[in-house]
Amino acid sequence: MSNQRLYKSIYTIASVINSSLNPKKVLASIAEQVTQAMDAKGCFIRLLDPSGEILLPDASYGLSERYAQKGPVQVAKSLLDQDVLRGDAVLIPDVRTDQRFQYGNEAAEEGLVSLVVVPLTARGDKVVGVLRVYSGEPREFSAEEQEFLGCIANLSGIALENARMFHALKRASELAEAYNYQTFDD
């Protein structure tokens, strides 16, 4: 991955984050940019449900709909994701045979081989999800690529936090307006 390509991807992702408060749209664009920048087979972004026990699919690129909808990732059953949710990046040379990967058979059918996963953080260092990048052949992910993914995961967290704060402010404004309307109407 060249530095020019890396910087262009970061610039594009930052522009998308700056132009939209729609988390689905932003995360879908991030998944696409990451896949293309890293010449990967695909990228998957999963966010924790409110219980913190299940990683739900939120955005993907380069993967089939069948694979994207294969099922929830239960944190208790996924040793890989338990490590990532503690804040560690995880590299798996072959997801088809690694016992830490919950859906090895489905990955084999999808043609996935190597994987790198980084934690997606928001509000400081709170892990709210994971960003996964898959290759279709055995691959080692360089330290530079892992740093790039860490940067993108942090940008994703900022996008999610911006959207959450915008919607909270919008809701508070609507409630204040309804209260004022009711108070002055009485």
JSON list of C-alpha atoms in Angstrom, two decimals:
[
{"chain": "A", "resi": 1, "resn": "MET", "atom": "CA", "xyz": [0.00, 0.00, 0.00]},
{"chain": "A", "resi": 2, "resn": "SER", "atom": "CA", "xyz": [1.63, 3.27, -1.08]},
{"chain": "A", "resi": 3, "resn": "ASN", "atom": "CA", "xyz": [1.66, 6.31, 1.17]},
{"chain": "A", "resi": 4, "resn": "GLN", "atom": "CA", "xyz": [-0.08, 8.37, -1.52]},
{"chain": "A", "resi": 5, "resn": "ARG", "atom": "CA", "xyz": [-2.92, 5.84, -1.71]},
{"chain": "A", "resi": 6, "resn": "LEU", "atom": "CA", "xyz": [-3.15, 5.71, 2.08]},
{"chain": "A", "resi": 7, "resn": "TYR", "atom": "CA", "xyz": [-3.35, 9.50, 2.44]},
{"chain": "A", "resi": 8, "resn": "LYS", "atom": "CA", "xyz": [-5.91, 9.75, -0.36]},
{"chain": "A", "resi": 9, "resn": "SER", "atom": "CA", "xyz": [-8.10, 7.16, 1.41]},
{"chain": "A", "resi": 10, "resn": "ILE", "atom": "CA", "xyz": [-7.82, 8.96, 4.74]},
{"chain": "A", "resi": 11, "resn": "TYR", "atom": "CA", "xyz": [-8.69, 12.26, 3.04]},
{"chain": "A", "resi": 12, "resn": "THR", "atom": "CA", "xyz": [-11.74, 10.71, 1.31]},
{"chain": "A", "resi": 13, "resn": "ILE", "atom": "CA", "xyz": [-12.96, 9.09, 4.54]},
{"chain": "A", "resi": 14, "resn": "ALA", "atom": "CA", "xyz": [-12.51, 12.31, 6.53]},
{"chain": "A", "resi": 15, "resn": "SER", "atom": "CA", "xyz": [-14.49, 14.17, 3.83]},
{"chain": "A", "resi": 16, "resn": "VAL", "atom": "CA", "xyz": [-17.35, 11.65, 4.04]},
{"chain": "A", "resi": 17, "resn": "ILE", "atom": "CA", "xyz": [-17.40, 11.91, 7.85]},
{"chain": "A", "resi": 18, "resn": "ASN", "atom": "CA", "xyz": [-17.45, 15.70, 7.61]},
{"chain": "A", "resi": 19, "resn": "SER", "atom": "CA", "xyz": [-20.32, 15.74, 5.12]},
{"chain": "A", "resi": 20, "resn": "SER", "atom": "CA", "xyz": [-22.85, 13.37, 6.70]},
{"chain": "A", "resi": 21, "resn": "LEU", "atom": "CA", "xyz": [-24.39, 12.58, 10.08]},
{"chain": "A", "resi": 22, "resn": "ASN", "atom": "CA", "xyz": [-25.88, 9.35, 8.73]},
{"chain": "A", "resi": 23, "resn": "PRO", "atom": "CA", "xyz": [-23.82, 6.56, 10.36]},
{"chain": "A", "resi": 24, "resn": "LYS", "atom": "CA", "xyz": [-24.97, 3.88, 7.87]},
{"chain": "A", "resi": 25, "resn": "LYS", "atom": "CA", "xyz": [-23.86, 5.99, 4.90]},
{"chain": "A", "resi": 26, "resn": "VAL", "atom": "CA", "xyz": [-20.54, 6.93, 6.50]},
{"chain": "A", "resi": 27, "resn": "LEU", "atom": "CA", "xyz": [-19.66, 3.38, 7.61]},
{"chain": "A", "resi": 28, "resn": "ALA", "atom": "CA", "xyz": [-20.61, 1.96, 4.18]},
{"chain": "A", "resi": 29, "resn": "SER", "atom": "CA", "xyz": [-18.25, 4.45, 2.54]},
{"chain": "A", "resi": 30, "resn": "ILE", "atom": "CA", "xyz": [-15.50, 3.61, 5.03]},
{"chain": "A", "resi": 31, "resn": "ALA", "atom": "CA", "xyz": [-15.86, -0.12, 4.29]},
{"chain": "A", "resi": 32, "resn": "GLU", "atom": "CA", "xyz": [-15.55, 0.56, 0.56]},
{"chain": "A", "resi": 33, "resn": "GLN", "atom": "CA", "xyz": [-12.54, 2.88, 0.92]},
{"chain": "A", "resi": 34, "resn": "VAL", "atom": "CA", "xyz": [-10.69, 0.47, 3.21]},
{"chain": "A", "resi": 35, "resn": "THR", "atom": "CA", "xyz": [-11.27, -2.47, 0.85]},
{"chain": "A", "resi": 36, "resn": "GLN", "atom": "CA", "xyz": [-9.96, -0.52, -2.13]},
{"chain": "A", "resi": 37, "resn": "ALA", "atom": "CA", "xyz": [-7.03, 1.09, -0.32]},
{"chain": "A", "resi": 38, "resn": "MET", "atom": "CA", "xyz": [-5.78, -2.25, 0.97]},
{"chain": "A", "resi": 39, "resn": "ASP", "atom": "CA", "xyz": [-6.52, -4.28, -2.19]},
{"chain": "A", "resi": 40, "resn": "ALA", "atom": "CA", "xyz": [-8.57, -6.53, 0.04]},
{"chain": "A", "resi": 41, "resn": "LYS", "atom": "CA", "xyz": [-11.43, -8.89, -0.76]},
{"chain": "A", "resi": 42, "resn": "GLY", "atom": "CA", "xyz": [-13.75, -7.12, 1.64]},
{"chain": "A", "resi": 43, "resn": "CYS", "atom": "CA", "xyz": [-14.35, -5.16, 4.80]},
{"chain": "A", "resi": 44, "resn": "PHE", "atom": "CA", "xyz": [-16.95, -5.66, 7.50]},
{"chain": "A", "resi": 45, "resn": "ILE", "atom": "CA", "xyz": [-17.89, -3.25, 10.28]},
{"chain": "A", "resi": 46, "resn": "ARG", "atom": "CA", "xyz": [-19.85, -4.65, 13.21]},
{"chain": "A", "resi": 47, "resn": "LEU", "atom": "CA", "xyz": [-21.16, -2.68, 16.18]},
{"chain": "A", "resi": 48, "resn": "LEU", "atom": "CA", "xyz": [-22.00, -3.98, 19.64]},
{"chain": "A", "resi": 49, "resn": "ASP", "atom": "CA", "xyz": [-25.67, -4.23, 20.53]},
{"chain": "A", "resi": 50, "resn": "PRO", "atom": "CA", "xyz": [-26.82, -2.41, 23.71]},
{"chain": "A", "resi": 51, "resn": "SER", "atom": "CA", "xyz": [-26.20, -5.54, 25.81]},
{"chain": "A", "resi": 52, "resn": "GLY", "atom": "CA", "xyz": [-22.57, -5.70, 24.66]},
{"chain": "A", "resi": 53, "resn": "GLU", "atom": "CA", "xyz": [-22.99, -9.42, 23.93]},
{"chain": "A", "resi": 54, "resn": "ILE", "atom": "CA", "xyz": [-23.60, -9.44, 20.16]},
{"chain": "A", "resi": 55, "resn": "LEU", "atom": "CA", "xyz": [-21.79, -7.76, 17.27]},
{"chain": "A", "resi": 56, "resn": "LEU", "atom": "CA", "xyz": [-24.38, -6.73, 14.73]},
{"chain": "A", "resi": 57, "resn": "PRO", "atom": "CA", "xyz": [-23.60, -6.16, 11.04]},
{"chain": "A", "resi": 58, "resn": "ASP", "atom": "CA", "xyz": [-23.58, -2.48, 10.19]},
{"chain": "A", "resi": 59, "resn": "ALA", "atom": "CA", "xyz": [-21.64, -2.04, 6.95]},
{"chain": "A", "resi": 60, "resn": "SER", "atom": "CA", "xyz": [-19.72, -4.21, 4.54]},
{"chain": "A", "resi": 61, "resn": "TYR", "atom": "CA", "xyz": [-18.11, -4.02, 1.13]},
{"chain": "A", "resi": 62, "resn": "GLY", "atom": "CA", "xyz": [-16.86, -6.71, -1.24]},
{"chain": "A", "resi": 63, "resn": "LEU", "atom": "CA", "xyz": [-18.66, -9.54, 0.55]},
{"chain": "A", "resi": 64, "resn": "SER", "atom": "CA", "xyz": [-21.75, -11.40, -0.63]},
{"chain": "A", "resi": 65, "resn": "GLU", "atom": "CA", "xyz": [-25.13, -10.67, 0.91]},
{"chain": "A", "resi": 66, "resn": "ARG", "atom": "CA", "xyz": [-25.24, -14.32, 2.00]},
{"chain": "A", "resi": 67, "resn": "TYR", "atom": "CA", "xyz": [-22.01, -13.89, 3.96]},
{"chain": "A", "resi": 68, "resn": "ALA", "atom": "CA", "xyz": [-23.01, -10.50, 5.35]},
{"chain": "A", "resi": 69, "resn": "GLN", "atom": "CA", "xyz": [-26.23, -12.01, 6.70]},
{"chain": "A", "resi": 70, "resn": "LYS", "atom": "CA", "xyz": [-24.71, -15.29, 7.97]},
{"chain": "A", "resi": 71, "resn": "GLY", "atom": "CA", "xyz": [-25.72, -14.56, 11.53]},
{"chain": "A", "resi": 72, "resn": "PRO", "atom": "CA", "xyz": [-24.84, -12.61, 14.63]},
{"chain": "A", "resi": 73, "resn": "VAL", "atom": "CA", "xyz": [-21.41, -12.74, 16.13]},
{"chain": "A", "resi": 74, "resn": "GLN", "atom": "CA", "xyz": [-21.87, -13.73, 19.74]},
{"chain": "A", "resi": 75, "resn": "VAL", "atom": "CA", "xyz": [-18.99, -12.28, 21.73]},
{"chain": "A", "resi": 76, "resn": "ALA", "atom": "CA", "xyz": [-19.06, -15.22, 24.17]},
{"chain": "A", "resi": 77, "resn": "LYS", "atom": "CA", "xyz": [-18.45, -17.65, 21.26]},
{"chain": "A", "resi": 78, "resn": "SER", "atom": "CA", "xyz": [-15.83, -15.59, 19.43]},
{"chain": "A", "resi": 79, "resn": "LEU", "atom": "CA", "xyz": [-12.39, -15.63, 21.07]},
{"chain": "A", "resi": 80, "resn": "LEU", "atom": "CA", "xyz": [-11.16, -13.38, 18.28]},
{"chain": "A", "resi": 81, "resn": "ASP", "atom": "CA", "xyz": [-13.68, -10.66, 19.06]},
{"chain": "A", "resi": 82, "resn": "GLN", "atom": "CA", "xyz": [-13.12, -10.99, 22.80]},
{"chain": "A", "resi": 83, "resn": "ASP", "atom": "CA", "xyz": [-9.48, -10.03, 22.20]},
{"chain": "A", "resi": 84, "resn": "VAL", "atom": "CA", "xyz": [-10.44, -7.16, 19.87]},
{"chain": "A", "resi": 85, "resn": "LEU", "atom": "CA", "xyz": [-13.06, -5.79, 22.27]},
{"chain": "A", "resi": 86, "resn": "ARG", "atom": "CA", "xyz": [-10.32, -5.59, 24.93]},
{"chain": "A", "resi": 87, "resn": "GLY", "atom": "CA", "xyz": [-8.58, -3.18, 22.56]},
{"chain": "A", "resi": 88, "resn": "ASP", "atom": "CA", "xyz": [-6.13, -5.47, 20.73]},
{"chain": "A", "resi": 89, "resn": "ALA", "atom": "CA", "xyz": [-5.73, -5.82, 16.96]},
{"chain": "A", "resi": 90, "resn": "VAL", "atom": "CA", "xyz": [-5.88, -9.46, 15.84]},
{"chain": "A", "resi": 91, "resn": "LEU", "atom": "CA", "xyz": [-4.37, -11.05, 12.74]},
{"chain": "A", "resi": 92, "resn": "ILE", "atom": "CA", "xyz": [-5.46, -14.48, 11.55]},
{"chain": "A", "resi": 93, "resn": "PRO", "atom": "CA", "xyz": [-3.45, -16.08, 8.73]},
{"chain": "A", "resi": 94, "resn": "ASP", "atom": "CA", "xyz": [-6.23, -18.56, 7.81]},
{"chain": "A", "resi": 95, "resn": "VAL", "atom": "CA", "xyz": [-9.80, -18.07, 9.04]},
{"chain": "A", "resi": 96, "resn": "ARG", "atom": "CA", "xyz": [-10.81, -21.43, 7.55]},
{"chain": "A", "resi": 97, "resn": "THR", "atom": "CA", "xyz": [-8.84, -23.31, 10.19]},
{"chain": "A", "resi": 98, "resn": "ASP", "atom": "CA", "xyz": [-8.47, -20.90, 13.14]},
{"chain": "A", "resi": 99, "resn": "GLN", "atom": "CA", "xyz": [-10.64, -21.94, 16.10]},
{"chain": "A", "resi": 100, "resn": "ARG", "atom": "CA", "xyz": [-10.98, -18.32, 17.26]},
{"chain": "A", "resi": 101, "resn": "PHE", "atom": "CA", "xyz": [-13.12, -17.54, 14.19]},
{"chain": "A", "resi": 102, "resn": "GLN", "atom": "CA", "xyz": [-16.83, -18.30, 14.68]},
{"chain": "A", "resi": 103, "resn": "TYR", "atom": "CA", "xyz": [-17.85, -18.80, 11.03]},
{"chain": "A", "resi": 104, "resn": "GLY", "atom": "CA", "xyz": [-14.93, -20.72, 9.47]},
{"chain": "A", "resi": 105, "resn": "ASN", "atom": "CA", "xyz": [-17.06, -22.81, 7.08]},
{"chain": "A", "resi": 106, "resn": "GLU", "atom": "CA", "xyz": [-18.93, -19.75, 5.82]},
{"chain": "A", "resi": 107, "resn": "ALA", "atom": "CA", "xyz": [-15.61, -17.92, 5.34]},
{"chain": "A", "resi": 108, "resn": "ALA", "atom": "CA", "xyz": [-14.27, -20.84, 3.28]},
{"chain": "A", "resi": 109, "resn": "GLU", "atom": "CA", "xyz": [-17.40, -20.79, 1.08]},
{"chain": "A", "resi": 110, "resn": "GLU", "atom": "CA", "xyz": [-16.91, -17.01, 0.63]},
{"chain": "A", "resi": 111, "resn": "GLY", "atom": "CA", "xyz": [-13.29, -17.51, -0.43]},
{"chain": "A", "resi": 112, "resn": "LEU", "atom": "CA", "xyz": [-11.84, -15.69, 2.58]},
{"chain": "A", "resi": 113, "resn": "VAL", "atom": "CA", "xyz": [-8.41, -16.61, 3.92]},
{"chain": "A", "resi": 114, "resn": "SER", "atom": "CA", "xyz": [-6.55, -14.00, 5.99]},
{"chain": "A", "resi": 115, "resn": "LEU", "atom": "CA", "xyz": [-8.06, -11.46, 8.33]},
{"chain": "A", "resi": 116, "resn": "VAL", "atom": "CA", "xyz": [-7.07, -8.44, 10.38]},
{"chain": "A", "resi": 117, "resn": "VAL", "atom": "CA", "xyz": [-9.48, -6.99, 12.95]},
{"chain": "A", "resi": 118, "resn": "VAL", "atom": "CA", "xyz": [-9.11, -3.73, 14.86]},
{"chain": "A", "resi": 119, "resn": "PRO", "atom": "CA", "xyz": [-11.27, -2.27, 17.64]},
{"chain": "A", "resi": 120, "resn": "LEU", "atom": "CA", "xyz": [-13.60, 0.58, 16.75]},
{"chain": "A", "resi": 121, "resn": "THR", "atom": "CA", "xyz": [-13.55, 3.09, 19.58]},
{"chain": "A", "resi": 122, "resn": "ALA", "atom": "CA", "xyz": [-15.73, 6.07, 20.48]},
{"chain": "A", "resi": 123, "resn": "ARG", "atom": "CA", "xyz": [-15.93, 8.44, 23.43]},
{"chain": "A", "resi": 124, "resn": "GLY", "atom": "CA", "xyz": [-12.28, 8.15, 24.30]},
{"chain": "A", "resi": 125, "resn": "ASP", "atom": "CA", "xyz": [-11.25, 4.54, 24.49]},
{"chain": "A", "resi": 126, "resn": "LYS", "atom": "CA", "xyz": [-14.62, 2.79, 24.74]},
{"chain": "A", "resi": 127, "resn": "VAL", "atom": "CA", "xyz": [-14.75, -0.06, 22.20]},
{"chain": "A", "resi": 128, "resn": "VAL", "atom": "CA", "xyz": [-18.11, 0.01, 20.38]},
{"chain": "A", "resi": 129, "resn": "GLY", "atom": "CA", "xyz": [-17.42, -2.40, 17.53]},
{"chain": "A", "resi": 130, "resn": "VAL", "atom": "CA", "xyz": [-14.88, -4.00, 15.22]},
{"chain": "A", "resi": 131, "resn": "LEU", "atom": "CA", "xyz": [-13.52, -3.30, 11.76]},
{"chain": "A", "resi": 132, "resn": "ARG", "atom": "CA", "xyz": [-12.48, -6.43, 9.82]},
{"chain": "A", "resi": 133, "resn": "VAL", "atom": "CA", "xyz": [-10.51, -6.64, 6.59]},
{"chain": "A", "resi": 134, "resn": "TYR", "atom": "CA", "xyz": [-10.40, -9.93, 4.65]},
{"chain": "A", "resi": 135, "resn": "SER", "atom": "CA", "xyz": [-8.11, -11.15, 1.90]},
{"chain": "A", "resi": 136, "resn": "GLY", "atom": "CA", "xyz": [-8.88, -13.92, -0.53]},
{"chain": "A", "resi": 137, "resn": "GLU", "atom": "CA", "xyz": [-5.37, -15.36, -0.31]},
{"chain": "A", "resi": 138, "resn": "PRO", "atom": "CA", "xyz": [-2.83, -15.91, 2.48]},
{"chain": "A", "resi": 139, "resn": "ARG", "atom": "CA", "xyz": [-1.56, -12.47, 3.44]},
{"chain": "A", "resi": 140, "resn": "GLU", "atom": "CA", "xyz": [0.39, -10.77, 6.15]},
{"chain": "A", "resi": 141, "resn": "PHE", "atom": "CA", "xyz": [-0.80, -7.31, 7.08]},
{"chain": "A", "resi": 142, "resn": "SER", "atom": "CA", "xyz": [2.06, -4.88, 7.58]},
{"chain": "A", "resi": 143, "resn": "ALA", "atom": "CA", "xyz": [2.48, -2.63, 10.62]},
{"chain": "A", "resi": 144, "resn": "GLU", "atom": "CA", "xyz": [1.72, 0.32, 8.31]},
{"chain": "A", "resi": 145, "resn": "GLU", "atom": "CA", "xyz": [-1.56, -1.29, 7.23]},
{"chain": "A", "resi": 146, "resn": "GLN", "atom": "CA", "xyz": [-2.50, -1.97, 10.85]},
{"chain": "A", "resi": 147, "resn": "GLU", "atom": "CA", "xyz": [-1.78, 1.66, 11.75]},
{"chain": "A", "resi": 148, "resn": "PHE", "atom": "CA", "xyz": [-3.91, 2.77, 8.80]},
{"chain": "A", "resi": 149, "resn": "LEU", "atom": "CA", "xyz": [-6.78, 0.58, 10.06]},
{"chain": "A", "resi": 150, "resn": "GLY", "atom": "CA", "xyz": [-6.37, 1.93, 13.59]},
{"chain": "A", "resi": 151, "resn": "CYS", "atom": "CA", "xyz": [-6.65, 5.47, 12.22]},
{"chain": "A", "resi": 152, "resn": "ILE", "atom": "CA", "xyz": [-9.75, 4.56, 10.20]},
{"chain": "A", "resi": 153, "resn": "ALA", "atom": "CA", "xyz": [-11.32, 2.82, 13.20]},
{"chain": "A", "resi": 154, "resn": "ASN", "atom": "CA", "xyz": [-10.81, 5.99, 15.27]},
{"chain": "A", "resi": 155, "resn": "LEU", "atom": "CA", "xyz": [-12.34, 8.11, 12.50]},
{"chain": "A", "resi": 156, "resn": "SER", "atom": "CA", "xyz": [-15.29, 5.72, 12.40]},
{"chain": "A", "resi": 157, "resn": "GLY", "atom": "CA", "xyz": [-15.75, 6.19, 16.14]},
{"chain": "A", "resi": 158, "resn": "ILE", "atom": "CA", "xyz": [-15.74, 9.97, 15.70]},
{"chain": "A", "resi": 159, "resn": "ALA", "atom": "CA", "xyz": [-18.40, 9.65, 12.99]},
{"chain": "A", "resi": 160, "resn": "LEU", "atom": "CA", "xyz": [-20.59, 7.52, 15.26]},
{"chain": "A", "resi": 161, "resn": "GLU", "atom": "CA", "xyz": [-20.15, 9.91, 18.18]},
{"chain": "A", "resi": 162, "resn": "ASN", "atom": "CA", "xyz": [-20.95, 12.94, 15.99]},
{"chain": "A", "resi": 163, "resn": "ALA", "atom": "CA", "xyz": [-24.15, 11.29, 14.78]},
{"chain": "A", "resi": 164, "resn": "ARG", "atom": "CA", "xyz": [-25.15, 10.28, 18.32]},
{"chain": "A", "resi": 165, "resn": "MET", "atom": "CA", "xyz": [-24.61, 13.80, 19.66]},
{"chain": "A", "resi": 166, "resn": "PHE", "atom": "CA", "xyz": [-26.47, 15.36, 16.71]},
{"chain": "A", "resi": 167, "resn": "HIS", "atom": "CA", "xyz": [-29.50, 13.11, 17.24]},
{"chain": "A", "resi": 168, "resn": "ALA", "atom": "CA", "xyz": [-29.45, 13.73, 21.02]},
{"chain": "A", "resi": 169, "resn": "LEU", "atom": "CA", "xyz": [-29.37, 17.52, 20.47]},
{"chain": "A", "resi": 170, "resn": "LYS", "atom": "CA", "xyz": [-32.11, 17.27, 17.85]},
{"chain": "A", "resi": 171, "resn": "ARG", "atom": "CA", "xyz": [-34.30, 15.26, 20.24]},
{"chain": "A", "resi": 172, "resn": "ALA", "atom": "CA", "xyz": [-33.65, 17.73, 23.11]},
{"chain": "A", "resi": 173, "resn": "SER", "atom": "CA", "xyz": [-34.56, 20.62, 20.82]},
{"chain": "A", "resi": 174, "resn": "GLU", "atom": "CA", "xyz": [-37.79, 18.90, 19.78]},
{"chain": "A", "resi": 175, "resn": "LEU", "atom": "CA", "xyz": [-38.73, 18.26, 23.42]},
{"chain": "A", "resi": 176, "resn": "ALA", "atom": "CA", "xyz": [-37.96, 21.88, 24.39]},
{"chain": "A", "resi": 177, "resn": "GLU", "atom": "CA", "xyz": [-40.04, 23.13, 21.47]},
{"chain": "A", "resi": 178, "resn": "ALA", "atom": "CA", "xyz": [-42.96, 20.86, 22.43]},
{"chain": "A", "resi": 179, "resn": "TYR", "atom": "CA", "xyz": [-42.73, 22.04, 26.05]},
{"chain": "A", "resi": 180, "resn": "ASN", "atom": "CA", "xyz": [-42.70, 25.71, 25.03]},
{"chain": "A", "resi": 181, "resn": "TYR", "atom": "CA", "xyz": [-45.61, 25.18, 22.67]},
{"chain": "A", "resi": 182, "resn": "GLN", "atom": "CA", "xyz": [-47.63, 23.43, 25.38]},
{"chain": "A", "resi": 183, "resn": "THR", "atom": "CA", "xyz": [-46.72, 26.00, 28.08]},
{"chain": "A", "resi": 184, "resn": "PHE", "atom": "CA", "xyz": [-47.61, 29.04, 26.01]},
{"chain": "A", "resi": 185, "resn": "ASP", "atom": "CA", "xyz": [-50.67, 27.38, 24.53]},
{"chain": "A", "resi": 186, "resn": "ASP", "atom": "CA", "xyz": [-52.24, 26.78, 27.99]}
]
